[in-house]
Amino acid sequence: MRRRQGRLRDGGSGPAVTGVVIVGAGLASVRTAEQLRRNGFDGPITIVGAEEHPPYDRPPLSKQMLRGEVDDVALKPASFYDDNGITLRLGCPALAVDVAAHTLTLADGQVLGYDQLVIATGLVPNRIAAFGDLDGVCVLRSLDDCVALQRRAASARRAVVIGAGFIGCEVAASLRGMGVQVTLVEPQAAPLAGVLGEQAGALIARLHRDEGVDVRTGVAVSSVSGSESVEAVTLSDGSVVAAELVVVGVGSRPACDWLAGSGVEVADGVVCDAVGRTSAADVWAIGDVAAWRDATGSRVRVEHWSNVADQAKILVAAMLDSEAVISPGVPYFWSDQYDVKIQCLGRPKANDTVHLVDDDGRRFLAYYERDGVLVAVVGAGIPEKVRTARAKIAAGVAIAEVLQPV
């Protein structure tokens, strides 16, 4: 295997670190560092993180971690970083990058040099400014957010979850499992309607209602009130819901404000080509923050855990001039709600034609058709049937062939 060393710059009074610097300490940074070592790169690798915590897994935050079923979500043990010569610089976010000088400035004023820079800063949750800083209004993105929400939920009897996307639905399910009365508020016609369409969204709403969640769709939140802590939520239809806890799950945005003026092009994320290369020389981006060009020429951000491994292989191969050609597989994501795993293969759109082929009142399976072709499958509690559709989606099989009786 060819070994690629960092193109180290002269020492002296210059930047403290050269080699590959990865900004963001999450799944994307770990996968990138892993791939660099697996592909023979033996130069310095530095991971810069805004949080004090070593890289951790985010999906459990809205589920097992929130419910207190696990207390360790680290992606790797400390020995992994030592054994692989990976330096962690935690608790100090990146402040700016100088692409001409190949330097990264941290919030504490320290300047790091890089030969290759990888942006893997992920997302930041949207907040509702009108709610102010009233105690009991929470978001969930980080490990610290999860700990704060868990502590608050332990004493709350009633909660309002604003936004029935994946995070909102998972938090609602976890809070119900903790004995909290939950009202789930969603302006769209059904939970996850913007991602999976209204038909599948209605089935997910049914799941939550069966578990005792008060699902309010087609309505928004007008205000949150209370003296010092939250006491009530007023909805746009005039109804008032009592609550000691409000969880805001109204989406996230790419964490790239720090790139303003850097010369790295940003447009709903860091703009990349098909292998993660940005507009600036020797600067790459990966994961939730990165808008990669797809096969159609469009630039798309994919906010799914399973996507990162494919991206890391592609990006590192390009960075190291590898001869390997790596094609991403069929996109996959999942969501655990109650005892049901909701899985999706492919890229469904809200306006696809949906064929519900299995529904027992709790579990279901739906095929998504676009232009006569199977483009996605969504299943709840039926993992084996979802898995069998992968090859058909990859092959672009006609929907008529999929639906024909066996």
mmCIF file of C-alpha atoms in Angstrom:
data_model
loop_
_atom_site.group_PDB
_atom_site.id
_atom_site.type_symbol
_atom_site.label_atom_id
_atom_site.label_comp_id
_atom_site.label_asym_id
_atom_site.label_seq_id
_atom_site.Cartn_x
_atom_site.Cartn_y
_atom_site.Cartn_z
ATOM 1 C CA MET A 1 0.000 0.000 0.000
ATOM 2 C CA ARG A 2 1.347 3.388 -0.949
ATOM 3 C CA ARG A 3 2.030 5.593 2.057
ATOM 4 C CA ARG A 4 1.339 9.299 1.767
ATOM 5 C CA GLN A 5 3.114 11.654 4.133
ATOM 6 C CA GLY A 6 1.948 15.167 4.887
ATOM 7 C CA ARG A 7 3.713 17.887 2.908
ATOM 8 C CA LEU A 8 5.168 19.482 6.035
ATOM 9 C CA ARG A 9 6.033 23.144 5.963
ATOM 10 C CA ASP A 10 9.084 24.807 7.454
ATOM 11 C CA GLY A 11 9.170 25.125 11.218
ATOM 12 C CA GLY A 12 10.277 28.137 13.204
ATOM 13 C CA SER A 13 7.625 30.624 14.292
ATOM 14 C CA GLY A 14 4.977 29.392 11.861
ATOM 15 C CA PRO A 15 1.789 27.470 12.548
ATOM 16 C CA ALA A 16 1.905 24.788 15.218
ATOM 17 C CA VAL A 17 0.555 21.837 13.223
ATOM 18 C CA THR A 18 0.713 20.656 9.626
ATOM 19 C CA GLY A 19 -0.603 17.582 7.874
ATOM 20 C CA VAL A 20 -4.362 16.977 7.736
ATOM 21 C CA VAL A 21 -6.553 19.070 10.016
ATOM 22 C CA ILE A 22 -10.211 18.059 10.389
ATOM 23 C CA VAL A 23 -12.578 20.691 11.798
ATOM 24 C CA GLY A 24 -15.461 19.121 13.699
ATOM 25 C CA ALA A 25 -15.257 16.259 16.176
ATOM 26 C CA GLY A 26 -18.044 13.889 15.180
ATOM 27 C CA LEU A 27 -18.698 10.827 13.086
ATOM 28 C CA ALA A 28 -17.464 12.428 9.852
ATOM 29 C CA SER A 29 -14.122 13.390 11.368
ATOM 30 C CA VAL A 30 -13.544 9.927 12.813
ATOM 31 C CA ARG A 31 -14.446 8.181 9.556
ATOM 32 C CA THR A 32 -12.118 10.515 7.625
ATOM 33 C CA ALA A 33 -9.224 9.900 10.011
ATOM 34 C CA GLU A 34 -9.822 6.141 9.833
ATOM 35 C CA GLN A 35 -9.754 6.158 6.058
ATOM 36 C CA LEU A 36 -6.576 8.226 5.954
ATOM 37 C CA ARG A 37 -4.761 5.664 8.080
ATOM 38 C CA ARG A 38 -6.246 2.698 6.212
ATOM 39 C CA ASN A 39 -5.038 4.218 2.947
ATOM 40 C CA GLY A 40 -1.482 4.522 4.217
ATOM 41 C CA PHE A 41 -1.314 8.203 5.148
ATOM 42 C CA ASP A 42 1.189 8.480 8.002
ATOM 43 C CA GLY A 43 1.426 12.244 8.367
ATOM 44 C CA PRO A 44 -0.069 14.218 11.277
ATOM 45 C CA ILE A 45 -3.854 14.174 11.705
ATOM 46 C CA THR A 46 -5.507 16.702 14.012
ATOM 47 C CA ILE A 47 -9.207 16.800 14.882
ATOM 48 C CA VAL A 48 -10.481 20.162 16.140
ATOM 49 C CA GLY A 49 -13.743 20.141 18.113
ATOM 50 C CA ALA A 50 -15.852 22.885 19.657
ATOM 51 C CA GLU A 51 -17.138 20.593 22.414
ATOM 52 C CA GLU A 52 -15.130 19.283 25.344
ATOM 53 C CA HIS A 53 -16.210 15.709 24.593
ATOM 54 C CA PRO A 54 -14.262 13.348 22.335
ATOM 55 C CA PRO A 55 -16.177 12.385 19.172
ATOM 56 C CA TYR A 56 -19.449 10.674 20.050
ATOM 57 C CA ASP A 57 -22.418 9.061 18.337
ATOM 58 C CA ARG A 58 -25.426 11.373 17.963
ATOM 59 C CA PRO A 59 -28.337 9.014 17.140
ATOM 60 C CA PRO A 60 -28.586 7.635 20.715
ATOM 61 C CA LEU A 61 -29.033 11.157 22.137
ATOM 62 C CA SER A 62 -32.748 11.241 21.289
ATOM 63 C CA LYS A 63 -33.280 7.624 22.264
ATOM 64 C CA GLN A 64 -31.182 5.401 24.577
ATOM 65 C CA MET A 65 -29.124 8.231 26.067
ATOM 66 C CA LEU A 66 -32.157 10.420 26.756
ATOM 67 C CA ARG A 67 -33.981 7.508 28.393
ATOM 68 C CA GLY A 68 -30.974 6.726 30.585
ATOM 69 C CA GLU A 69 -30.355 3.308 29.032
ATOM 70 C CA VAL A 70 -26.747 4.118 28.079
ATOM 71 C CA ASP A 71 -24.280 6.637 29.465
ATOM 72 C CA ASP A 72 -21.376 6.266 27.043
ATOM 73 C CA VAL A 73 -21.807 7.223 23.400
ATOM 74 C CA ALA A 74 -18.141 7.690 22.493
ATOM 75 C CA LEU A 75 -17.412 6.595 18.932
ATOM 76 C CA LYS A 76 -13.956 5.290 19.823
ATOM 77 C CA PRO A 77 -11.991 4.590 23.005
ATOM 78 C CA ALA A 78 -9.167 6.998 23.880
ATOM 79 C CA SER A 79 -6.670 4.347 22.812
ATOM 80 C CA PHE A 80 -7.870 4.605 19.205
ATOM 81 C CA TYR A 81 -6.544 8.150 18.892
ATOM 82 C CA ASP A 82 -3.269 7.297 20.636
ATOM 83 C CA ASP A 83 -2.711 4.136 18.603
ATOM 84 C CA ASN A 84 -3.380 5.940 15.319
ATOM 85 C CA GLY A 85 -1.435 9.094 16.071
ATOM 86 C CA ILE A 86 -4.505 11.321 15.945
ATOM 87 C CA THR A 87 -4.375 14.548 17.969
ATOM 88 C CA LEU A 88 -7.611 15.826 19.510
ATOM 89 C CA ARG A 89 -7.937 19.561 20.161
ATOM 90 C CA LEU A 90 -11.253 19.820 22.005
ATOM 91 C CA GLY A 91 -13.253 22.610 23.585
ATOM 92 C CA CYS A 92 -12.005 25.246 21.164
ATOM 93 C CA PRO A 93 -13.987 25.911 17.964
ATOM 94 C CA ALA A 94 -12.470 27.040 14.690
ATOM 95 C CA LEU A 95 -12.783 30.781 14.205
ATOM 96 C CA ALA A 96 -11.454 31.378 10.685
ATOM 97 C CA VAL A 97 -9.447 29.838 7.875
ATOM 98 C CA ASP A 98 -6.896 31.522 5.627
ATOM 99 C CA VAL A 99 -6.915 29.408 2.486
ATOM 100 C CA ALA A 100 -3.969 31.271 0.946
ATOM 101 C CA ALA A 101 -1.720 30.783 3.975
ATOM 102 C CA HIS A 102 -3.130 27.300 4.718
ATOM 103 C CA THR A 103 -3.830 28.209 8.344
ATOM 104 C CA LEU A 104 -6.733 27.694 10.721
ATOM 105 C CA THR A 105 -7.328 30.112 13.595
ATOM 106 C CA LEU A 106 -9.007 28.771 16.746
ATOM 107 C CA ALA A 107 -11.193 30.708 19.159
ATOM 108 C CA ASP A 108 -8.363 30.842 21.692
ATOM 109 C CA GLY A 109 -6.126 32.586 19.164
ATOM 110 C CA GLN A 110 -3.956 29.598 18.331
ATOM 111 C CA VAL A 111 -3.103 29.154 14.668
ATOM 112 C CA LEU A 112 -2.726 25.708 13.107
ATOM 113 C CA GLY A 113 -1.120 25.093 9.748
ATOM 114 C CA TYR A 114 -2.516 22.473 7.418
ATOM 115 C CA ASP A 115 -1.609 20.793 4.168
ATOM 116 C CA GLN A 116 -5.150 19.488 3.725
ATOM 117 C CA LEU A 117 -8.180 20.826 5.616
ATOM 118 C CA VAL A 118 -11.403 18.837 6.024
ATOM 119 C CA ILE A 119 -14.547 20.670 7.143
ATOM 120 C CA ALA A 120 -16.804 18.337 9.137
ATOM 121 C CA THR A 121 -18.604 20.764 11.432
ATOM 122 C CA GLY A 122 -22.096 19.280 10.986
ATOM 123 C CA LEU A 123 -25.212 21.197 11.939
ATOM 124 C CA VAL A 124 -26.478 23.626 14.538
ATOM 125 C CA PRO A 125 -30.121 23.427 15.673
ATOM 126 C CA ASN A 126 -32.561 26.144 14.708
ATOM 127 C CA ARG A 127 -33.980 28.044 17.646
ATOM 128 C CA ILE A 128 -37.076 30.199 17.969
ATOM 129 C CA ALA A 129 -35.850 33.620 19.067
ATOM 130 C CA ALA A 130 -39.311 34.732 20.223
ATOM 131 C CA PHE A 131 -39.162 32.167 23.055
ATOM 132 C CA GLY A 132 -36.252 33.997 24.645
ATOM 133 C CA ASP A 133 -34.323 32.170 27.340
ATOM 134 C CA LEU A 134 -37.303 30.919 29.343
ATOM 135 C CA ASP A 135 -36.238 27.971 31.506
ATOM 136 C CA GLY A 136 -37.560 24.656 30.255
ATOM 137 C CA VAL A 137 -37.257 25.417 26.528
ATOM 138 C CA CYS A 138 -34.717 22.942 25.115
ATOM 139 C CA VAL A 139 -33.139 21.831 21.866
ATOM 140 C CA LEU A 140 -31.368 18.537 21.226
ATOM 141 C CA ARG A 141 -28.223 18.369 19.142
ATOM 142 C CA SER A 142 -25.264 17.888 21.479
ATOM 143 C CA LEU A 143 -24.409 15.581 24.358
ATOM 144 C CA ASP A 144 -24.752 18.509 26.762
ATOM 145 C CA ASP A 145 -28.204 19.253 25.306
ATOM 146 C CA CYS A 146 -29.184 15.640 25.977
ATOM 147 C CA VAL A 147 -28.019 15.737 29.594
ATOM 148 C CA ALA A 148 -29.917 18.998 30.196
ATOM 149 C CA LEU A 149 -33.076 17.622 28.571
ATOM 150 C CA GLN A 150 -32.841 14.366 30.518
ATOM 151 C CA ARG A 151 -32.543 16.276 33.792
ATOM 152 C CA ARG A 152 -35.505 18.478 32.929
ATOM 153 C CA ALA A 153 -37.652 15.543 31.770
ATOM 154 C CA ALA A 154 -37.107 13.735 35.066
ATOM 155 C CA SER A 155 -39.322 16.266 36.863
ATOM 156 C CA ALA A 156 -41.709 17.215 34.045
ATOM 157 C CA ARG A 157 -45.259 15.824 33.800
ATOM 158 C CA ARG A 158 -46.189 17.457 30.514
ATOM 159 C CA ALA A 159 -44.093 18.306 27.463
ATOM 160 C CA VAL A 160 -44.693 19.941 24.113
ATOM 161 C CA VAL A 161 -42.438 18.870 21.254
ATOM 162 C CA ILE A 162 -42.403 21.426 18.439
ATOM 163 C CA GLY A 163 -41.676 19.838 15.084
ATOM 164 C CA ALA A 164 -42.447 16.255 14.067
ATOM 165 C CA GLY A 165 -39.319 15.523 12.074
ATOM 166 C CA PHE A 166 -37.064 12.630 13.013
ATOM 167 C CA ILE A 167 -35.660 14.291 16.132
ATOM 168 C CA GLY A 168 -39.077 15.511 17.284
ATOM 169 C CA CYS A 169 -40.685 12.091 16.781
ATOM 170 C CA GLU A 170 -37.841 10.272 18.523
ATOM 171 C CA VAL A 171 -37.859 12.678 21.466
ATOM 172 C CA ALA A 172 -41.633 12.370 21.759
ATOM 173 C CA ALA A 173 -41.327 8.576 21.844
ATOM 174 C CA SER A 174 -38.551 8.685 24.443
ATOM 175 C CA LEU A 175 -40.432 11.115 26.677
ATOM 176 C CA ARG A 176 -43.522 8.889 26.546
ATOM 177 C CA GLY A 177 -41.338 5.991 27.586
ATOM 178 C CA MET A 178 -40.236 8.083 30.565
ATOM 179 C CA GLY A 179 -43.859 8.629 31.618
ATOM 180 C CA VAL A 180 -44.215 12.209 30.377
ATOM 181 C CA GLN A 181 -47.466 13.364 28.748
ATOM 182 C CA VAL A 182 -46.482 14.606 25.290
ATOM 183 C CA THR A 183 -48.110 16.930 22.775
ATOM 184 C CA LEU A 184 -46.417 16.772 19.376
ATOM 185 C CA VAL A 185 -47.019 19.891 17.260
ATOM 186 C CA GLU A 186 -46.371 19.923 13.504
ATOM 187 C CA PRO A 187 -47.407 22.641 10.991
ATOM 188 C CA GLN A 188 -47.468 20.149 8.120
ATOM 189 C CA ALA A 189 -50.332 17.729 7.531
ATOM 190 C CA ALA A 190 -48.488 14.793 9.129
ATOM 191 C CA PRO A 191 -45.240 13.962 10.917
ATOM 192 C CA LEU A 192 -42.315 13.640 8.503
ATOM 193 C CA ALA A 193 -44.570 14.670 5.608
ATOM 194 C CA GLY A 194 -41.809 16.734 4.023
ATOM 195 C CA VAL A 195 -39.488 13.712 3.943
ATOM 196 C CA LEU A 196 -41.726 10.676 3.528
ATOM 197 C CA GLY A 197 -44.955 12.218 2.241
ATOM 198 C CA GLU A 198 -48.329 12.552 3.925
ATOM 199 C CA GLN A 199 -49.379 8.914 3.525
ATOM 200 C CA ALA A 200 -46.420 7.464 5.432
ATOM 201 C CA GLY A 201 -46.546 10.428 7.797
ATOM 202 C CA ALA A 202 -50.132 9.577 8.719
ATOM 203 C CA LEU A 203 -49.046 6.062 9.649
ATOM 204 C CA ILE A 204 -46.334 7.452 11.897
ATOM 205 C CA ALA A 205 -48.886 9.781 13.495
ATOM 206 C CA ARG A 206 -51.032 6.715 14.150
ATOM 207 C CA LEU A 207 -48.097 5.024 15.894
ATOM 208 C CA HIS A 208 -47.645 7.991 18.228
ATOM 209 C CA ARG A 209 -51.338 8.335 18.969
ATOM 210 C CA ASP A 210 -51.497 4.633 19.827
ATOM 211 C CA GLU A 211 -48.782 5.317 22.402
ATOM 212 C CA GLY A 212 -50.756 8.165 23.978
ATOM 213 C CA VAL A 213 -49.136 11.167 22.278
ATOM 214 C CA ASP A 214 -51.455 14.088 21.498
ATOM 215 C CA VAL A 215 -50.471 14.703 17.854
ATOM 216 C CA ARG A 216 -51.508 18.147 16.583
ATOM 217 C CA THR A 217 -50.898 18.639 12.846
ATOM 218 C CA GLY A 218 -51.595 21.599 10.586
ATOM 219 C CA VAL A 219 -50.965 23.952 13.470
ATOM 220 C CA ALA A 220 -47.981 25.992 14.666
ATOM 221 C CA VAL A 221 -46.814 27.419 17.980
ATOM 222 C CA SER A 222 -47.641 31.074 18.537
ATOM 223 C CA SER A 223 -45.989 31.619 21.903
ATOM 224 C CA VAL A 224 -44.536 30.047 25.017
ATOM 225 C CA SER A 225 -45.368 31.580 28.361
ATOM 226 C CA GLY A 226 -44.414 31.365 32.010
ATOM 227 C CA SER A 227 -43.002 33.482 34.817
ATOM 228 C CA GLU A 228 -39.464 32.078 35.011
ATOM 229 C CA SER A 229 -40.005 28.579 33.680
ATOM 230 C CA VAL A 230 -42.265 27.513 30.847
ATOM 231 C CA GLU A 231 -45.856 26.894 31.918
ATOM 232 C CA ALA A 232 -47.941 26.895 28.735
ATOM 233 C CA VAL A 233 -47.748 26.852 24.953
ATOM 234 C CA THR A 234 -50.267 28.736 22.786
ATOM 235 C CA LEU A 235 -50.924 27.307 19.337
ATOM 236 C CA SER A 236 -51.925 29.137 16.179
ATOM 237 C CA ASP A 237 -55.502 27.804 16.439
ATOM 238 C CA GLY A 238 -55.852 29.556 19.810
ATOM 239 C CA SER A 239 -55.606 26.428 21.958
ATOM 240 C CA VAL A 240 -53.367 26.449 25.022
ATOM 241 C CA VAL A 241 -51.369 23.408 26.145
ATOM 242 C CA ALA A 242 -49.962 23.270 29.674
ATOM 243 C CA ALA A 243 -46.340 22.128 29.827
ATOM 244 C CA GLU A 244 -43.286 22.248 32.061
ATOM 245 C CA LEU A 245 -40.998 21.287 29.189
ATOM 246 C CA VAL A 246 -40.792 22.414 25.555
ATOM 247 C CA VAL A 247 -38.469 20.731 23.068
ATOM 248 C CA VAL A 248 -37.817 22.680 19.873
ATOM 249 C CA GLY A 249 -37.151 20.366 16.940
ATOM 250 C CA VAL A 250 -37.600 22.658 13.951
ATOM 251 C CA GLY A 251 -34.593 21.555 11.954
ATOM 252 C CA SER A 252 -30.948 22.515 11.785
ATOM 253 C CA ARG A 253 -28.642 24.487 9.536
ATOM 254 C CA PRO A 254 -25.086 23.820 8.364
ATOM 255 C CA ALA A 255 -22.426 24.997 10.814
ATOM 256 C CA CYS A 256 -20.429 27.130 8.414
ATOM 257 C CA ASP A 257 -20.838 30.732 9.623
ATOM 258 C CA TRP A 258 -17.169 30.688 10.611
ATOM 259 C CA LEU A 259 -16.233 30.389 6.921
ATOM 260 C CA ALA A 260 -17.598 33.837 6.030
ATOM 261 C CA GLY A 261 -15.030 35.770 4.003
ATOM 262 C CA SER A 262 -12.697 32.787 3.727
ATOM 263 C CA GLY A 263 -13.112 32.167 0.011
ATOM 264 C CA VAL A 264 -14.688 28.759 0.650
ATOM 265 C CA GLU A 265 -17.987 28.853 -1.244
ATOM 266 C CA VAL A 266 -21.062 28.314 0.922
ATOM 267 C CA ALA A 267 -24.685 27.901 -0.195
ATOM 268 C CA ASP A 268 -26.867 25.839 2.171
ATOM 269 C CA GLY A 269 -23.686 24.128 3.300
ATOM 270 C CA VAL A 270 -20.158 24.013 1.951
ATOM 271 C CA VAL A 271 -20.303 23.716 -1.841
ATOM 272 C CA CYS A 272 -18.363 20.663 -3.079
ATOM 273 C CA ASP A 273 -17.743 18.669 -6.209
ATOM 274 C CA ALA A 274 -18.583 14.957 -6.417
ATOM 275 C CA VAL A 275 -15.655 13.928 -4.182
ATOM 276 C CA GLY A 276 -15.884 16.567 -1.440
ATOM 277 C CA ARG A 277 -13.450 19.113 -2.914
ATOM 278 C CA THR A 278 -14.433 22.722 -2.156
ATOM 279 C CA SER A 279 -13.789 25.938 -4.084
ATOM 280 C CA ALA A 280 -10.532 26.475 -2.154
ATOM 281 C CA ALA A 281 -7.357 24.530 -2.849
ATOM 282 C CA ASP A 282 -6.643 21.706 -0.369
ATOM 283 C CA VAL A 283 -9.951 22.236 1.445
ATOM 284 C CA TRP A 284 -12.594 19.492 1.580
ATOM 285 C CA ALA A 285 -15.955 19.022 3.286
ATOM 286 C CA ILE A 286 -17.873 15.974 4.449
ATOM 287 C CA GLY A 287 -21.033 15.000 6.290
ATOM 288 C CA ASP A 288 -24.069 17.094 7.181
ATOM 289 C CA VAL A 289 -22.330 20.393 6.431
ATOM 290 C CA ALA A 290 -21.267 19.408 2.904
ATOM 291 C CA ALA A 291 -23.294 19.887 -0.279
ATOM 292 C CA TRP A 292 -21.800 17.378 -2.722
ATOM 293 C CA ARG A 293 -22.593 17.314 -6.427
ATOM 294 C CA ASP A 294 -24.605 14.208 -7.282
ATOM 295 C CA ALA A 295 -24.966 12.236 -10.513
ATOM 296 C CA THR A 296 -27.544 14.706 -11.853
ATOM 297 C CA GLY A 297 -25.260 17.700 -11.301
ATOM 298 C CA SER A 298 -27.279 18.982 -8.347
ATOM 299 C CA ARG A 299 -25.628 19.713 -5.036
ATOM 300 C CA VAL A 300 -27.206 17.829 -2.172
ATOM 301 C CA ARG A 301 -26.593 17.652 1.564
ATOM 302 C CA VAL A 302 -27.405 14.236 2.989
ATOM 303 C CA GLU A 303 -28.012 14.341 6.746
ATOM 304 C CA HIS A 304 -27.878 10.622 7.395
ATOM 305 C CA TRP A 305 -25.463 8.671 9.572
ATOM 306 C CA SER A 306 -24.849 5.912 7.019
ATOM 307 C CA ASN A 307 -23.863 8.352 4.267
ATOM 308 C CA VAL A 308 -20.686 9.460 6.008
ATOM 309 C CA ALA A 309 -18.779 6.188 5.602
ATOM 310 C CA ASP A 310 -19.219 6.288 1.813
ATOM 311 C CA GLN A 311 -18.232 9.937 1.658
ATOM 312 C CA ALA A 312 -15.080 9.350 3.725
ATOM 313 C CA LYS A 313 -13.913 6.605 1.353
ATOM 314 C CA ILE A 314 -14.527 8.802 -1.689
ATOM 315 C CA LEU A 315 -12.965 11.950 -0.203
ATOM 316 C CA VAL A 316 -9.827 10.258 1.108
ATOM 317 C CA ALA A 317 -9.286 8.396 -2.170
ATOM 318 C CA ALA A 318 -9.410 11.729 -4.005
ATOM 319 C CA MET A 319 -7.212 13.497 -1.465
ATOM 320 C CA LEU A 320 -4.523 10.817 -1.736
ATOM 321 C CA ASP A 321 -4.838 10.460 -5.506
ATOM 322 C CA SER A 322 -5.926 6.859 -5.081
ATOM 323 C CA GLU A 323 -6.679 4.855 -8.176
ATOM 324 C CA ALA A 324 -9.718 3.312 -6.492
ATOM 325 C CA VAL A 325 -13.087 4.335 -7.883
ATOM 326 C CA ILE A 326 -15.762 4.251 -5.203
ATOM 327 C CA SER A 327 -19.440 4.627 -5.951
ATOM 328 C CA PRO A 328 -21.868 5.393 -3.126
ATOM 329 C CA GLY A 329 -24.558 2.799 -2.499
ATOM 330 C CA VAL A 330 -28.300 3.219 -2.101
ATOM 331 C CA PRO A 331 -28.912 5.847 0.621
ATOM 332 C CA TYR A 332 -30.167 4.408 3.899
ATOM 333 C CA PHE A 333 -31.464 5.906 7.123
ATOM 334 C CA TRP A 334 -33.512 4.780 10.063
ATOM 335 C CA SER A 335 -35.375 6.055 13.104
ATOM 336 C CA ASP A 336 -36.225 4.127 16.274
ATOM 337 C CA GLN A 337 -39.606 5.098 17.742
ATOM 338 C CA TYR A 338 -41.041 2.986 20.563
ATOM 339 C CA ASP A 339 -40.477 -0.659 19.617
ATOM 340 C CA VAL A 340 -40.597 0.080 15.887
ATOM 341 C CA LYS A 341 -37.585 0.703 13.654
ATOM 342 C CA ILE A 342 -38.570 2.916 10.734
ATOM 343 C CA GLN A 343 -36.188 2.350 7.829
ATOM 344 C CA CYS A 344 -35.781 3.977 4.454
ATOM 345 C CA LEU A 345 -33.771 2.940 1.403
ATOM 346 C CA GLY A 346 -33.398 5.364 -1.488
ATOM 347 C CA ARG A 347 -34.344 9.037 -1.737
ATOM 348 C CA PRO A 348 -38.103 9.425 -1.325
ATOM 349 C CA LYS A 349 -39.784 12.711 -2.180
ATOM 350 C CA ALA A 350 -42.988 14.015 -0.681
ATOM 351 C CA ASN A 351 -44.697 14.078 -4.097
ATOM 352 C CA ASP A 352 -43.759 10.506 -5.113
ATOM 353 C CA THR A 353 -46.554 8.036 -5.731
ATOM 354 C CA VAL A 354 -46.732 5.789 -2.656
ATOM 355 C CA HIS A 355 -47.867 2.171 -2.789
ATOM 356 C CA LEU A 356 -48.733 0.832 0.667
ATOM 357 C CA VAL A 357 -48.229 -2.926 0.319
ATOM 358 C CA ASP A 358 -48.240 -4.053 3.946
ATOM 359 C CA ASP A 359 -50.009 -2.601 6.987
ATOM 360 C CA ASP A 360 -51.073 -4.477 10.105
ATOM 361 C CA GLY A 361 -52.107 -1.406 12.075
ATOM 362 C CA ARG A 362 -48.635 -0.763 13.519
ATOM 363 C CA ARG A 363 -46.044 -2.085 11.077
ATOM 364 C CA PHE A 364 -46.115 -1.070 7.429
ATOM 365 C CA LEU A 365 -44.214 -1.224 4.139
ATOM 366 C CA ALA A 366 -44.462 1.353 1.347
ATOM 367 C CA TYR A 367 -42.896 1.538 -2.102
ATOM 368 C CA TYR A 368 -42.173 4.937 -3.669
ATOM 369 C CA GLU A 369 -42.642 5.382 -7.411
ATOM 370 C CA ARG A 370 -41.311 8.171 -9.582
ATOM 371 C CA ASP A 371 -41.693 8.121 -13.376
ATOM 372 C CA GLY A 372 -42.735 4.487 -13.224
ATOM 373 C CA VAL A 373 -39.611 3.385 -11.345
ATOM 374 C CA LEU A 374 -39.054 2.175 -7.769
ATOM 375 C CA VAL A 375 -36.971 4.921 -6.120
ATOM 376 C CA ALA A 376 -37.370 4.201 -2.395
ATOM 377 C CA VAL A 377 -38.926 1.924 0.180
ATOM 378 C CA VAL A 378 -40.016 2.835 3.695
ATOM 379 C CA GLY A 379 -40.776 0.189 6.262
ATOM 380 C CA ALA A 380 -41.744 0.253 9.919
ATOM 381 C CA GLY A 381 -40.976 -2.886 11.890
ATOM 382 C CA ILE A 382 -40.343 -4.974 8.738
ATOM 383 C CA PRO A 383 -36.540 -4.873 8.277
ATOM 384 C CA GLU A 384 -36.233 -7.992 6.127
ATOM 385 C CA LYS A 385 -38.629 -6.630 3.501
ATOM 386 C CA VAL A 386 -36.802 -3.309 3.395
ATOM 387 C CA ARG A 387 -33.439 -5.003 2.864
ATOM 388 C CA THR A 388 -34.664 -7.030 -0.116
ATOM 389 C CA ALA A 389 -35.539 -3.825 -1.984
ATOM 390 C CA ARG A 390 -31.978 -2.458 -2.060
ATOM 391 C CA ALA A 391 -30.917 -4.157 -5.296
ATOM 392 C CA LYS A 392 -34.178 -3.245 -7.011
ATOM 393 C CA ILE A 393 -33.761 0.433 -6.137
ATOM 394 C CA ALA A 394 -30.140 0.388 -7.331
ATOM 395 C CA ALA A 395 -31.219 -1.212 -10.605
ATOM 396 C CA GLY A 396 -34.100 1.206 -11.181
ATOM 397 C CA VAL A 397 -36.641 -1.589 -11.492
ATOM 398 C CA ALA A 398 -40.056 -0.686 -12.867
ATOM 399 C CA ILE A 399 -42.690 -0.337 -10.162
ATOM 400 C CA ALA A 400 -44.995 -2.730 -12.067
ATOM 401 C CA GLU A 401 -42.403 -5.478 -11.655
ATOM 402 C CA VAL A 402 -42.147 -4.837 -7.918
ATOM 403 C CA LEU A 403 -45.913 -4.808 -7.366
ATOM 404 C CA GLN A 404 -46.780 -7.853 -9.424
ATOM 405 C CA PRO A 405 -48.060 -10.823 -7.368
ATOM 406 C CA VAL A 406 -45.516 -13.496 -6.505
#
